[in-house]
mmCIF file of C-alpha atoms and ligand atoms in Angstrom:
data_model
loop_
_atom_site.group_PDB
_atom_site.id
_atom_site.type_symbol
_atom_site.label_atom_id
_atom_site.label_comp_id
_atom_site.label_asym_id
_atom_site.label_seq_id
_atom_site.Cartn_x
_atom_site.Cartn_y
_atom_site.Cartn_z
ATOM 1 C CA MET X 25 129.652 135.244 53.118
ATOM 2 C CA ASN X 26 128.344 138.329 54.083
ATOM 3 C CA PRO X 27 128.979 140.353 58.211
ATOM 4 C CA ALA X 28 125.448 140.247 58.321
ATOM 5 C CA GLY X 29 125.231 136.731 57.389
ATOM 6 C CA ALA X 30 128.178 134.840 59.515
ATOM 7 C CA LEU X 31 126.890 137.306 62.876
ATOM 8 C CA ALA X 32 123.379 135.342 62.106
ATOM 9 C CA ARG X 33 125.051 132.859 61.831
ATOM 10 C CA VAL X 34 126.438 132.259 65.201
ATOM 11 C CA ALA X 35 123.848 133.614 66.436
ATOM 12 C CA LEU X 36 122.237 130.290 65.371
ATOM 13 C CA LEU X 37 125.111 128.766 66.732
ATOM 14 C CA LEU X 38 124.627 130.487 69.881
ATOM 15 C CA THR X 39 121.093 129.542 69.978
ATOM 16 C CA LEU X 40 121.911 125.559 69.471
ATOM 17 C CA VAL X 41 125.262 125.818 72.241
ATOM 18 C CA ALA X 42 122.991 127.325 75.001
ATOM 19 C CA ALA X 43 119.408 125.927 75.121
ATOM 20 C CA PRO X 44 120.458 122.840 77.047
ATOM 21 C CA ALA X 45 122.483 124.870 79.317
ATOM 22 C CA LEU X 46 119.270 127.561 79.572
ATOM 23 C CA SER X 47 116.808 124.176 81.080
ATOM 24 C CA ALA X 48 117.189 122.251 84.727
ATOM 25 C CA ASP X 49 120.059 120.287 85.884
ATOM 26 C CA PRO X 50 121.176 117.796 84.023
ATOM 27 C CA LEU X 51 119.669 114.251 85.280
ATOM 28 C CA VAL X 52 122.237 111.533 86.268
ATOM 29 C CA VAL X 53 121.637 107.914 85.490
ATOM 30 C CA TYR X 54 123.656 104.806 86.787
ATOM 31 C CA SER X 55 123.392 102.268 84.219
ATOM 32 C CA ALA X 56 123.977 98.179 84.196
ATOM 33 C CA ARG X 57 122.583 98.579 81.072
ATOM 34 C CA ASN X 58 125.489 99.472 77.737
ATOM 35 C CA GLU X 59 126.272 102.250 77.169
ATOM 36 C CA GLN X 60 125.575 101.862 73.408
ATOM 37 C CA LEU X 61 121.604 100.031 74.068
ATOM 38 C CA ILE X 62 120.896 104.002 75.517
ATOM 39 C CA LYS X 63 123.474 106.610 74.867
ATOM 40 C CA PRO X 64 121.846 107.487 71.281
ATOM 41 C CA LEU X 65 118.500 107.511 73.304
ATOM 42 C CA PHE X 66 119.152 109.757 75.968
ATOM 43 C CA ASP X 67 121.169 112.173 73.248
ATOM 44 C CA ARG X 68 117.808 112.240 71.929
ATOM 45 C CA TYR X 69 116.127 113.492 75.029
ATOM 46 C CA THR X 70 118.392 116.133 75.681
ATOM 47 C CA ARG X 71 117.291 117.028 71.941
ATOM 48 C CA GLU X 72 113.839 117.383 72.469
ATOM 49 C CA THR X 73 113.921 118.652 75.968
ATOM 50 C CA GLY X 74 117.150 120.096 76.259
ATOM 51 C CA ILE X 75 117.831 118.718 79.173
ATOM 52 C CA GLU X 76 120.581 116.942 79.665
ATOM 53 C CA VAL X 77 120.866 112.723 80.980
ATOM 54 C CA ARG X 78 124.357 111.761 81.816
ATOM 55 C CA PHE X 79 125.447 108.019 83.000
ATOM 56 C CA THR X 80 127.999 106.337 84.210
ATOM 57 C CA THR X 81 127.674 102.110 82.922
ATOM 58 C CA ALA X 82 128.907 99.221 85.547
ATOM 59 C CA ASP X 83 127.189 96.038 87.185
ATOM 60 C CA ALA X 84 124.394 96.696 89.343
ATOM 61 C CA ALA X 85 125.964 95.427 92.098
ATOM 62 C CA VAL X 86 128.443 98.335 91.864
ATOM 63 C CA LEU X 87 126.202 101.328 91.132
ATOM 64 C CA ILE X 88 123.852 99.784 93.983
ATOM 65 C CA GLU X 89 126.965 99.820 96.612
ATOM 66 C CA ARG X 90 128.015 103.582 95.193
ATOM 67 C CA ILE X 91 124.898 105.099 95.280
ATOM 68 C CA ALA X 92 124.270 103.439 99.364
ATOM 69 C CA ALA X 93 127.518 104.415 99.795
ATOM 70 C CA GLU X 94 127.122 108.155 98.651
ATOM 71 C CA GLY X 95 124.447 108.313 100.567
ATOM 72 C CA ARG X 96 122.469 112.042 100.601
ATOM 73 C CA ASN X 97 125.854 113.004 98.598
ATOM 74 C CA SER X 98 124.691 110.804 95.541
ATOM 75 C CA PRO X 99 124.464 112.953 91.887
ATOM 76 C CA ALA X 100 122.325 109.201 90.925
ATOM 77 C CA ASP X 101 118.430 110.181 89.868
ATOM 78 C CA ILE X 102 117.802 107.246 88.505
ATOM 79 C CA LEU X 103 119.362 103.608 88.837
ATOM 80 C CA MET X 104 118.580 101.727 85.282
ATOM 81 C CA THR X 105 119.083 97.588 85.615
ATOM 82 C CA VAL X 106 118.920 94.581 82.934
ATOM 83 C CA ASP X 107 117.262 92.534 85.701
ATOM 84 C CA ALA X 108 113.908 92.559 88.457
ATOM 85 C CA GLY X 109 116.199 90.909 91.239
ATOM 86 C CA GLU X 110 118.617 93.843 91.256
ATOM 87 C CA LEU X 111 115.781 96.546 91.454
ATOM 88 C CA TRP X 112 114.058 94.487 93.585
ATOM 89 C CA ARG X 113 117.840 94.303 95.652
ATOM 90 C CA ALA X 114 118.090 97.824 95.361
ATOM 91 C CA THR X 115 114.473 98.329 96.781
ATOM 92 C CA GLU X 116 115.760 96.657 99.645
ATOM 93 C CA ARG X 117 118.541 98.960 101.075
ATOM 94 C CA GLY X 118 115.694 102.261 100.490
ATOM 95 C CA LEU X 119 117.314 103.165 97.071
ATOM 96 C CA LEU X 120 114.209 103.406 95.057
ATOM 97 C CA ARG X 121 111.830 106.085 95.721
ATOM 98 C CA PRO X 122 107.872 105.059 95.398
ATOM 99 C CA LEU X 123 106.080 107.291 91.980
ATOM 100 C CA GLN X 124 102.707 108.212 92.028
ATOM 101 C CA SER X 125 102.797 108.168 87.954
ATOM 102 C CA ARG X 126 99.226 107.562 86.218
ATOM 103 C CA VAL X 127 100.734 107.598 82.599
ATOM 104 C CA LEU X 128 103.924 104.963 83.769
ATOM 105 C CA ALA X 129 101.279 102.946 85.631
ATOM 106 C CA ASP X 130 98.998 102.828 81.871
ATOM 107 C CA ASN X 131 102.421 102.414 80.191
ATOM 108 C CA ILE X 132 103.456 99.065 81.538
ATOM 109 C CA PRO X 133 101.436 96.078 82.237
ATOM 110 C CA ALA X 134 101.385 95.329 86.492
ATOM 111 C CA HIS X 135 103.371 92.453 86.185
ATOM 112 C CA LEU X 136 106.229 94.362 84.488
ATOM 113 C CA ARG X 137 106.446 96.499 87.422
ATOM 114 C CA ASP X 138 107.303 97.136 91.462
ATOM 115 C CA PRO X 139 103.176 96.960 93.327
ATOM 116 C CA GLU X 140 105.371 100.241 95.123
ATOM 117 C CA GLY X 141 105.909 101.787 92.734
ATOM 118 C CA ARG X 142 109.888 102.176 92.945
ATOM 119 C CA TRP X 143 111.110 100.698 89.212
ATOM 120 C CA PHE X 144 109.026 100.307 86.159
ATOM 121 C CA GLY X 145 109.793 97.636 83.559
ATOM 122 C CA LEU X 146 111.127 99.123 80.114
ATOM 123 C CA SER X 147 111.927 96.726 77.604
ATOM 124 C CA MET X 148 110.715 92.394 78.285
ATOM 125 C CA ARG X 149 112.926 89.757 77.737
ATOM 126 C CA ALA X 150 112.129 86.437 76.716
ATOM 127 C CA ARG X 151 113.998 83.401 78.535
ATOM 128 C CA THR X 152 113.086 80.346 76.587
ATOM 129 C CA LEU X 153 114.315 76.983 75.301
ATOM 130 C CA ALA X 154 117.134 77.081 72.127
ATOM 131 C CA TYR X 155 117.766 73.341 70.226
ATOM 132 C CA ASP X 156 119.508 72.333 67.204
ATOM 133 C CA PRO X 157 116.579 71.555 64.556
ATOM 134 C CA ARG X 158 118.644 69.441 62.947
ATOM 135 C CA LYS X 159 119.035 67.558 65.898
ATOM 136 C CA VAL X 160 115.790 67.952 68.119
ATOM 137 C CA ASP X 161 112.009 67.629 66.922
ATOM 138 C CA ALA X 162 110.437 71.074 67.913
ATOM 139 C CA ALA X 163 107.473 68.476 69.142
ATOM 140 C CA SER X 164 109.822 66.937 71.603
ATOM 141 C CA LEU X 165 109.947 69.878 73.501
ATOM 142 C CA SER X 166 107.627 71.540 75.973
ATOM 143 C CA THR X 167 107.924 73.403 79.123
ATOM 144 C CA TYR X 168 111.790 73.824 81.224
ATOM 145 C CA GLU X 169 110.518 71.041 84.390
ATOM 146 C CA ALA X 170 110.722 68.549 80.992
ATOM 147 C CA LEU X 171 114.352 69.392 80.689
ATOM 148 C CA ALA X 172 114.799 67.466 83.158
ATOM 149 C CA GLU X 173 113.587 63.829 81.955
ATOM 150 C CA PRO X 174 115.947 61.337 81.728
ATOM 151 C CA ARG X 175 116.049 61.765 77.330
ATOM 152 C CA TRP X 176 117.412 65.069 77.220
ATOM 153 C CA LYS X 177 120.685 63.137 79.448
ATOM 154 C CA GLY X 178 124.047 64.547 78.469
ATOM 155 C CA LYS X 179 122.055 66.965 75.406
ATOM 156 C CA LEU X 180 121.319 70.145 78.065
ATOM 157 C CA CYS X 181 123.632 73.168 78.451
ATOM 158 C CA LEU X 182 122.809 75.549 80.833
ATOM 159 C CA ARG X 183 124.892 79.077 81.923
ATOM 160 C CA THR X 184 126.159 79.535 85.265
ATOM 161 C CA SER X 185 123.437 80.205 87.959
ATOM 162 C CA LYS X 186 126.092 82.857 89.037
ATOM 163 C CA LYS X 187 123.963 84.805 86.821
ATOM 164 C CA VAL X 188 120.949 86.879 87.866
ATOM 165 C CA TYR X 189 118.669 85.736 84.477
ATOM 166 C CA ASN X 190 118.783 82.464 86.231
ATOM 167 C CA GLN X 191 118.403 83.119 89.909
ATOM 168 C CA SER X 192 114.903 85.004 88.336
ATOM 169 C CA LEU X 193 114.275 82.229 86.486
ATOM 170 C CA VAL X 194 114.993 79.650 88.908
ATOM 171 C CA ALA X 195 112.749 81.924 91.345
ATOM 172 C CA MET X 196 109.878 82.560 89.224
ATOM 173 C CA LEU X 197 109.476 78.213 89.032
ATOM 174 C CA ILE X 198 109.500 78.241 92.647
ATOM 175 C CA ALA X 199 106.893 81.142 92.607
ATOM 176 C CA GLN X 200 104.514 78.567 89.996
ATOM 177 C CA GLN X 201 105.079 75.198 91.347
ATOM 178 C CA GLY X 202 106.799 75.309 94.726
ATOM 179 C CA GLU X 203 110.420 74.924 95.927
ATOM 180 C CA ALA X 204 110.037 70.663 96.201
ATOM 181 C CA ARG X 205 109.010 70.484 92.793
ATOM 182 C CA THR X 206 112.057 73.057 91.160
ATOM 183 C CA GLU X 207 113.881 71.275 93.306
ATOM 184 C CA GLN X 208 113.691 68.210 91.176
ATOM 185 C CA VAL X 209 113.541 70.014 88.292
ATOM 186 C CA VAL X 210 116.735 71.396 88.944
ATOM 187 C CA ARG X 211 117.909 68.169 89.823
ATOM 188 C CA GLY X 212 117.001 67.371 86.364
ATOM 189 C CA TRP X 213 118.653 69.769 84.567
ATOM 190 C CA ILE X 214 121.890 69.403 86.294
ATOM 191 C CA ALA X 215 121.818 65.540 86.026
ATOM 192 C CA ASN X 216 121.240 65.794 82.310
ATOM 193 C CA LEU X 217 123.886 68.283 81.606
ATOM 194 C CA ALA X 218 126.486 67.482 78.263
ATOM 195 C CA ALA X 219 129.170 70.122 79.096
ATOM 196 C CA PRO X 220 129.993 72.409 81.989
ATOM 197 C CA VAL X 221 128.202 75.465 82.647
ATOM 198 C CA PHE X 222 129.007 78.376 80.470
ATOM 199 C CA ALA X 223 129.792 81.684 81.330
ATOM 200 C CA ASN X 224 127.191 83.281 79.030
ATOM 201 C CA ASP X 225 123.997 82.971 76.723
ATOM 202 C CA THR X 226 126.178 83.737 73.308
ATOM 203 C CA GLN X 227 128.839 81.114 74.085
ATOM 204 C CA LEU X 228 125.606 78.331 74.984
ATOM 205 C CA LEU X 229 124.246 79.476 71.855
ATOM 206 C CA GLU X 230 127.298 78.594 70.085
ATOM 207 C CA ALA X 231 127.762 75.326 71.852
ATOM 208 C CA ILE X 232 124.215 74.478 70.065
ATOM 209 C CA ALA X 233 125.925 75.691 66.530
ATOM 210 C CA ALA X 234 128.846 73.944 67.170
ATOM 211 C CA GLY X 235 126.596 70.319 67.735
ATOM 212 C CA GLN X 236 128.176 70.002 71.991
ATOM 213 C CA CYS X 237 124.423 70.553 73.123
ATOM 214 C CA GLU X 238 121.486 69.831 71.979
ATOM 215 C CA VAL X 239 118.809 72.237 74.020
ATOM 216 C CA GLY X 240 119.290 75.322 76.544
ATOM 217 C CA ILE X 241 117.624 78.197 78.456
ATOM 218 C CA VAL X 242 118.480 81.884 76.385
ATOM 219 C CA ASN X 243 117.011 84.885 76.912
ATOM 220 C CA THR X 244 116.121 85.420 73.285
ATOM 221 C CA TYR X 245 118.147 88.668 72.569
ATOM 222 C CA TYR X 246 121.307 86.634 72.294
ATOM 223 C CA LEU X 247 120.043 85.075 69.564
ATOM 224 C CA GLY X 248 118.586 88.038 67.747
ATOM 225 C CA ARG X 249 122.301 89.935 68.167
ATOM 226 C CA ILE X 250 124.402 86.569 66.307
ATOM 227 C CA LEU X 251 121.005 86.630 64.215
ATOM 228 C CA LYS X 252 121.955 90.037 63.272
ATOM 229 C CA ASP X 253 125.035 89.680 61.357
ATOM 230 C CA ARG X 254 125.105 85.798 60.945
ATOM 231 C CA PRO X 255 120.938 85.148 59.746
ATOM 232 C CA GLU X 256 122.075 81.029 58.789
ATOM 233 C CA PHE X 257 122.988 80.781 62.593
ATOM 234 C CA PRO X 258 120.668 77.086 62.718
ATOM 235 C CA VAL X 259 119.560 77.548 66.375
ATOM 236 C CA LYS X 260 115.970 78.382 66.634
ATOM 237 C CA LEU X 261 114.314 79.056 69.728
ATOM 238 C CA TYR X 262 110.932 77.686 71.503
ATOM 239 C CA TRP X 263 108.319 79.035 73.605
ATOM 240 C CA ALA X 264 108.503 76.850 76.398
ATOM 241 C CA ASN X 265 105.197 76.692 79.390
ATOM 242 C CA GLN X 266 102.456 77.416 76.777
ATOM 243 C CA GLY X 267 98.677 76.598 78.487
ATOM 244 C CA SER X 268 101.323 76.087 81.700
ATOM 245 C CA GLY X 269 102.200 79.350 82.939
ATOM 246 C CA GLY X 270 104.239 80.995 80.347
ATOM 247 C CA VAL X 271 107.405 81.765 79.303
ATOM 248 C CA HIS X 272 109.652 83.359 81.961
ATOM 249 C CA VAL X 273 110.176 86.725 80.982
ATOM 250 C CA ASN X 274 112.456 89.617 82.880
ATOM 251 C CA ILE X 275 112.736 92.803 82.253
ATOM 252 C CA SER X 276 115.737 95.728 82.342
ATOM 253 C CA GLY X 277 114.473 98.806 83.889
ATOM 254 C CA ALA X 278 114.695 101.728 86.150
ATOM 255 C CA GLY X 279 113.736 103.550 89.513
ATOM 256 C CA VAL X 280 114.141 106.888 90.634
ATOM 257 C CA VAL X 281 116.504 106.536 93.161
ATOM 258 C CA THR X 282 115.529 107.660 96.978
ATOM 259 C CA THR X 283 117.877 110.714 97.792
ATOM 260 C CA SER X 284 117.744 112.397 93.652
ATOM 261 C CA ARG X 285 117.274 116.465 94.208
ATOM 262 C CA GLN X 286 115.304 115.862 91.238
ATOM 263 C CA PRO X 287 112.410 113.481 91.353
ATOM 264 C CA ALA X 288 109.523 114.925 89.444
ATOM 265 C CA ALA X 289 112.298 115.350 86.379
ATOM 266 C CA ALA X 290 113.391 111.800 86.946
ATOM 267 C CA GLN X 291 109.910 110.557 87.482
ATOM 268 C CA ARG X 292 109.466 112.393 84.096
ATOM 269 C CA PHE X 293 112.671 111.397 81.884
ATOM 270 C CA LEU X 294 111.029 107.070 82.945
ATOM 271 C CA GLU X 295 107.425 108.432 81.496
ATOM 272 C CA TRP X 296 108.942 109.036 78.015
ATOM 273 C CA LEU X 297 111.441 106.455 78.358
ATOM 274 C CA SER X 298 108.023 103.853 78.286
ATOM 275 C CA ALA X 299 106.167 105.172 75.355
ATOM 276 C CA GLY X 300 106.149 105.764 71.753
ATOM 277 C CA GLU X 301 108.988 105.890 69.946
ATOM 278 C CA ALA X 302 111.328 105.792 73.558
ATOM 279 C CA GLN X 303 110.344 102.644 73.869
ATOM 280 C CA ARG X 304 110.286 100.791 70.523
ATOM 281 C CA PHE X 305 113.818 102.459 70.684
ATOM 282 C CA PHE X 306 114.452 101.008 73.749
ATOM 283 C CA ALA X 307 113.180 97.497 72.790
ATOM 284 C CA ALA X 308 114.807 96.989 69.099
ATOM 285 C CA VAL X 309 118.150 98.063 70.011
ATOM 286 C CA ASN X 310 118.871 95.175 71.763
ATOM 287 C CA ALA X 311 116.132 92.687 70.490
ATOM 288 C CA GLU X 312 114.446 92.977 73.084
ATOM 289 C CA TYR X 313 109.684 93.295 73.981
ATOM 290 C CA PRO X 314 108.871 96.794 74.643
ATOM 291 C CA ALA X 315 107.481 96.303 77.748
ATOM 292 C CA ASN X 316 104.643 99.185 76.619
ATOM 293 C CA PRO X 317 102.225 96.402 74.619
ATOM 294 C CA ALA X 318 100.934 99.119 73.112
ATOM 295 C CA VAL X 319 104.311 99.579 70.786
ATOM 296 C CA GLY X 320 105.260 97.769 68.129
ATOM 297 C CA LEU X 321 107.794 95.221 67.523
ATOM 298 C CA ASP X 322 111.424 95.022 65.748
ATOM 299 C CA PRO X 323 110.793 92.424 62.623
ATOM 300 C CA LEU X 324 113.767 90.792 62.869
ATOM 301 C CA VAL X 325 111.738 89.871 66.655
ATOM 302 C CA ALA X 326 108.489 89.925 64.993
ATOM 303 C CA GLY X 327 109.421 87.033 63.212
ATOM 304 C CA TRP X 328 110.013 84.479 66.107
ATOM 305 C CA GLY X 329 106.496 84.810 66.654
ATOM 306 C CA THR X 330 103.657 85.723 69.434
ATOM 307 C CA PHE X 331 103.733 83.366 73.443
ATOM 308 C CA GLU X 332 101.378 83.434 76.403
ATOM 309 C CA SER X 333 104.244 84.845 79.369
ATOM 310 C CA SER X 334 104.455 84.991 82.309
ATOM 311 C CA GLN X 335 101.919 86.975 84.305
ATOM 312 C CA ILE X 336 103.022 86.766 87.916
ATOM 313 C CA ASN X 337 104.900 89.571 89.283
ATOM 314 C CA LEU X 338 108.288 90.174 88.999
ATOM 315 C CA GLY X 339 109.145 91.545 92.637
ATOM 316 C CA LYS X 340 109.373 87.411 93.046
ATOM 317 C CA ALA X 341 111.897 87.270 91.487
ATOM 318 C CA GLY X 342 113.223 89.201 93.928
ATOM 319 C CA THR X 343 111.758 88.443 97.017
ATOM 320 C CA LEU X 344 112.455 84.250 96.444
ATOM 321 C CA GLN X 345 116.078 85.343 94.823
ATOM 322 C CA PRO X 346 117.808 84.152 98.432
ATOM 323 C CA GLN X 347 116.018 80.359 98.219
ATOM 324 C CA ALA X 348 116.114 80.280 94.350
ATOM 325 C CA VAL X 349 119.945 80.741 94.720
ATOM 326 C CA ARG X 350 120.270 78.034 97.879
ATOM 327 C CA LEU X 351 118.426 75.445 96.137
ATOM 328 C CA MET X 352 120.395 75.899 93.010
ATOM 329 C CA ASP X 353 123.769 75.135 95.514
ATOM 330 C CA ARG X 354 122.094 72.257 96.963
ATOM 331 C CA ALA X 355 121.101 70.956 93.825
ATOM 332 C CA GLY X 356 124.346 70.746 92.167
ATOM 333 C CA TYR X 357 123.983 74.018 89.955
ATOM 334 C CA ARG X 358 127.147 76.134 89.299
HETATM 335 FE FE1 FE K 13 121.315 90.154 78.669
#
């Protein structure tokens, strides 16, 4: 290479390296969503805008405590979690600020965001019935409540009630059907258990495949993760409560931290995540549903068919969470 060519090359490299540094301060995301589900997207935002996105991952409860403890010195601009119940907990502590965003209001359906604009769903996850088609006729399935009937005695498997996903599910059942009816249902589930509660949804799905249980309740993306490696995995999904309230859905979502020193830049980042290719990737990378209904589905997810989902605002998963936890405890759901 001649000297002029080498110089041009050095200049080009300098431009590439310098581009992010010329722009705004880095955005800092505290994320309960795993690194492999967010990093490619954050890198892409940096390539498109020159704005660096730094992140730290931990359980939502840990991140919430950290933001609270850091107070005005917190470096966090955005809190991202995998359940509306956790975002609600953050709002209870005053850690998320209300946003006025036409873009987010247009892109994210009302039931998947805080009515006061403090958090927004970025992907939707469905928690529905999974069953063993070798033993269960799909026609015998219908609703979450029906799994409390005596016909399922010794056949049902559940994940622990300590997981926020089940706290949110029970909270939403309370919102739909009232506390007394929900308690009856949860007691019926416990009476029907085929095995002690599982630590996670993947173990539950494996137990169905192994013949330990015939039916359970899971987030669909856990089956998606298994099916990507083992397409013959012998467990099927059933869309619960069609015509009676819809499938329980939750979100992976985010809000702008109250003490953020660059709330406008943080809001623009959330707006970018709520549309187009970013929104498609955010859902597809984990076999979830885009929160923005205009965005297409991952082919594996599309193959599970369409369903009616609950339209109750997910804020209820938060406000009714303490009641749900007490109810599950009374009913012996460990
Ligand atoms: Fe999960």
